[in-house]
PDB file of C-alpha atoms in Angstrom:
ATOM      1  CA  MET A  19      25.377   5.199  13.931  1.00 86.00           C
ATOM      2  CA  PRO A  20      26.206   6.394  10.399  1.00 91.00           C
ATOM      3  CA  THR A  21      25.658  10.047   9.587  1.00 93.00           C
ATOM      4  CA  ARG A  22      24.077  11.365   6.388  1.00 93.00           C
ATOM      5  CA  ASN A  23      23.539  14.865   5.148  1.00 95.00           C
ATOM      6  CA  ILE A  24      20.219  15.429   3.412  1.00 96.00           C
ATOM      7  CA  ASN A  25      18.595  18.379   1.700  1.00 97.00           C
ATOM      8  CA  LEU A  26      14.976  19.122   2.568  1.00 98.00           C
ATOM      9  CA  THR A  27      12.492  21.385   0.886  1.00 98.00           C
ATOM     10  CA  ASP A  28      11.431  24.395   2.937  1.00 98.00           C
ATOM     11  CA  HIS A  29       8.086  22.703   3.540  1.00 99.00           C
ATOM     12  CA  LEU A  30       9.668  19.511   4.899  1.00 98.00           C
ATOM     13  CA  ASP A  31      12.137  21.479   7.001  1.00 98.00           C
ATOM     14  CA  ARG A  32       9.269  23.395   8.616  1.00 99.00           C
ATOM     15  CA  PHE A  33       7.407  20.127   9.174  1.00 99.00           C
ATOM     16  CA  VAL A  34      10.404  18.542  10.911  1.00 99.00           C
ATOM     17  CA  GLU A  35      10.899  21.639  13.056  1.00 98.00           C
ATOM     18  CA  LYS A  36       7.202  21.797  13.948  1.00 98.00           C
ATOM     19  CA  THR A  37       7.196  18.094  14.842  1.00 98.00           C
ATOM     20  CA  VAL A  38      10.216  18.471  17.125  1.00 99.00           C
ATOM     21  CA  ASP A  39       8.688  21.602  18.699  1.00 98.00           C
ATOM     22  CA  SER A  40       5.543  19.602  19.503  1.00 98.00           C
ATOM     23  CA  GLY A  41       7.647  17.568  21.932  1.00 98.00           C
ATOM     24  CA  ARG A  42       6.771  14.248  20.380  1.00 97.00           C
ATOM     25  CA  TYR A  43      10.330  13.799  19.112  1.00 98.00           C
ATOM     26  CA  GLY A  44      13.547  14.968  20.718  1.00 98.00           C
ATOM     27  CA  ASN A  45      15.308  16.102  17.564  1.00 98.00           C
ATOM     28  CA  ALA A  46      15.211  16.161  13.777  1.00 98.00           C
ATOM     29  CA  SER A  47      17.020  12.818  13.486  1.00 97.00           C
ATOM     30  CA  GLU A  48      14.247  11.079  15.419  1.00 98.00           C
ATOM     31  CA  VAL A  49      11.636  12.574  13.087  1.00 98.00           C
ATOM     32  CA  ILE A  50      13.540  11.489   9.979  1.00 98.00           C
ATOM     33  CA  ARG A  51      14.123   7.975  11.363  1.00 98.00           C
ATOM     34  CA  GLU A  52      10.414   7.610  12.134  1.00 98.00           C
ATOM     35  CA  GLY A  53       9.565   8.740   8.617  1.00 98.00           C
ATOM     36  CA  LEU A  54      11.970   6.194   7.164  1.00 98.00           C
ATOM     37  CA  ARG A  55      10.513   3.429   9.361  1.00 99.00           C
ATOM     38  CA  LEU A  56       7.050   4.284   8.064  1.00 99.00           C
ATOM     39  CA  LEU A  57       8.326   4.285   4.484  1.00 99.00           C
ATOM     40  CA  GLU A  58      10.024   0.928   5.031  1.00 99.00           C
ATOM     41  CA  HIS A  59       6.788  -0.520   6.440  1.00 99.00           C
ATOM     42  CA  ARG A  60       4.782   0.803   3.488  1.00 99.00           C
ATOM     43  CA  GLU A  61       7.296  -0.646   1.021  1.00 99.00           C
ATOM     44  CA  GLU A  62       7.045  -4.050   2.739  1.00 98.00           C
ATOM     45  CA  GLU A  63       3.245  -3.888   2.535  1.00 98.00           C
ATOM     46  CA  ASN A  64       3.431  -2.942  -1.146  1.00 98.00           C
ATOM     47  CA  ARG A  65       5.772  -5.872  -1.866  1.00 98.00           C
ATOM     48  CA  ALA A  66       3.383  -8.250  -0.094  1.00 98.00           C
ATOM     49  CA  LYS A  67       0.392  -6.862  -2.011  1.00 98.00           C
ATOM     50  CA  LEU A  68       2.240  -7.162  -5.304  1.00 98.00           C
ATOM     51  CA  LYS A  69       3.227 -10.748  -4.513  1.00 98.00           C
ATOM     52  CA  TRP A  70      -0.400 -11.572  -3.698  1.00 96.00           C
ATOM     53  CA  LEU A  71      -1.627  -9.840  -6.855  1.00 97.00           C
ATOM     54  CA  ARG A  72       0.838 -11.713  -9.057  1.00 98.00           C
ATOM     55  CA  GLY A  73      -0.305 -14.980  -7.484  1.00 98.00           C
ATOM     56  CA  ALA A  74      -3.951 -14.085  -8.073  1.00 96.00           C
ATOM     57  CA  VAL A  75      -3.259 -13.213 -11.713  1.00 97.00           C
ATOM     58  CA  LYS A  76      -1.386 -16.488 -12.217  1.00 98.00           C
ATOM     59  CA  LYS A  77      -4.234 -18.416 -10.608  1.00 96.00           C
ATOM     60  CA  GLY A  78      -6.742 -16.668 -12.869  1.00 94.00           C
ATOM     61  CA  LEU A  79      -4.707 -17.284 -16.009  1.00 95.00           C
ATOM     62  CA  ASP A  80      -4.304 -20.947 -15.060  1.00 97.00           C
ATOM     63  CA  GLN A  81      -8.072 -21.221 -14.577  1.00 95.00           C
ATOM     64  CA  ILE A  82      -8.700 -19.658 -17.980  1.00 94.00           C
ATOM     65  CA  GLU A  83      -6.274 -22.109 -19.592  1.00 95.00           C
ATOM     66  CA  ARG A  84      -8.225 -24.976 -18.013  1.00 97.00           C
ATOM     67  CA  GLY A  85     -11.454 -23.552 -19.438  1.00 94.00           C
ATOM     68  CA  GLU A  86     -12.713 -22.393 -16.055  1.00 95.00           C
ATOM     69  CA  GLY A  87     -13.082 -18.745 -17.038  1.00 89.00           C
ATOM     70  CA  ILE A  88     -16.276 -16.750 -16.727  1.00 88.00           C
ATOM     71  CA  GLU A  89     -17.755 -15.113 -19.808  1.00 90.00           C
ATOM     72  CA  PHE A  90     -19.637 -11.852 -19.463  1.00 94.00           C
ATOM     73  CA  GLY A  91     -22.290 -10.733 -21.911  1.00 95.00           C
ATOM     74  CA  SER A  92     -21.439  -7.071 -21.576  1.00 97.00           C
ATOM     75  CA  MET A  93     -19.100  -4.623 -19.941  1.00 97.00           C
ATOM     76  CA  ALA A  94     -21.909  -3.774 -17.495  1.00 97.00           C
ATOM     77  CA  ASP A  95     -22.031  -7.435 -16.408  1.00 96.00           C
ATOM     78  CA  LEU A  96     -18.279  -7.422 -15.831  1.00 96.00           C
ATOM     79  CA  GLU A  97     -18.463  -4.161 -13.872  1.00 97.00           C
ATOM     80  CA  ALA A  98     -21.274  -5.573 -11.723  1.00 97.00           C
ATOM     81  CA  ARG A  99     -19.159  -8.633 -10.896  1.00 95.00           C
ATOM     82  CA  VAL A 100     -16.173  -6.436 -10.021  1.00 96.00           C
ATOM     83  CA  ASP A 101     -18.438  -4.402  -7.714  1.00 97.00           C
ATOM     84  CA  GLU A 102     -19.620  -7.630  -6.032  1.00 96.00           C
ATOM     85  CA  LEU A 103     -16.042  -8.754  -5.473  1.00 95.00           C
ATOM     86  CA  ALA A 104     -15.077  -5.341  -4.092  1.00 96.00           C
ATOM     87  CA  ALA A 105     -17.984  -5.535  -1.637  1.00 96.00           C
ATOM     88  CA  GLU A 106     -16.811  -8.994  -0.531  1.00 95.00           C
ATOM     89  CA  VAL A 107     -13.311  -7.627   0.070  1.00 94.00           C
ATOM     90  CA  ARG A 108     -14.698  -4.755   2.158  1.00 94.00           C
ATOM     91  CA  VAL A 109     -16.671  -7.213   4.309  1.00 94.00           C
ATOM     92  CA  GLU A 110     -13.575  -9.377   4.812  1.00 90.00           C
ATOM     93  CA  LYS A 111     -11.500  -6.339   5.796  1.00 90.00           C
ATOM     94  CA  ARG A 112     -14.067  -5.358   8.433  1.00 92.00           C
ATOM     95  CA  ARG A 113     -13.940  -8.868   9.878  1.00 90.00           C
ATOM     96  CA  GLY A 114     -10.206  -8.493  10.258  1.00 78.00           C
TER      97      GLY A 114
END
């Protein structure tokens, strides 16, 4: 396994030490590896979200080009529609 030297802030050093002392991890390397795995997972999720968002934007722009856009009479109308969509997303998330 490759070895790397890293510099930590005092805060992060104390966190690593405290985490090892808790017994959950055997040593500092295990703590750092777990942190990197979590970061890698988050980055993968962010890439997937960005890909989805770009697709949604493209779909919306294509719909507008075809004249399928929705016109709103006021900013309040637009905000109300955004709130409706956000509520729909929350319901879908709860369903799994």
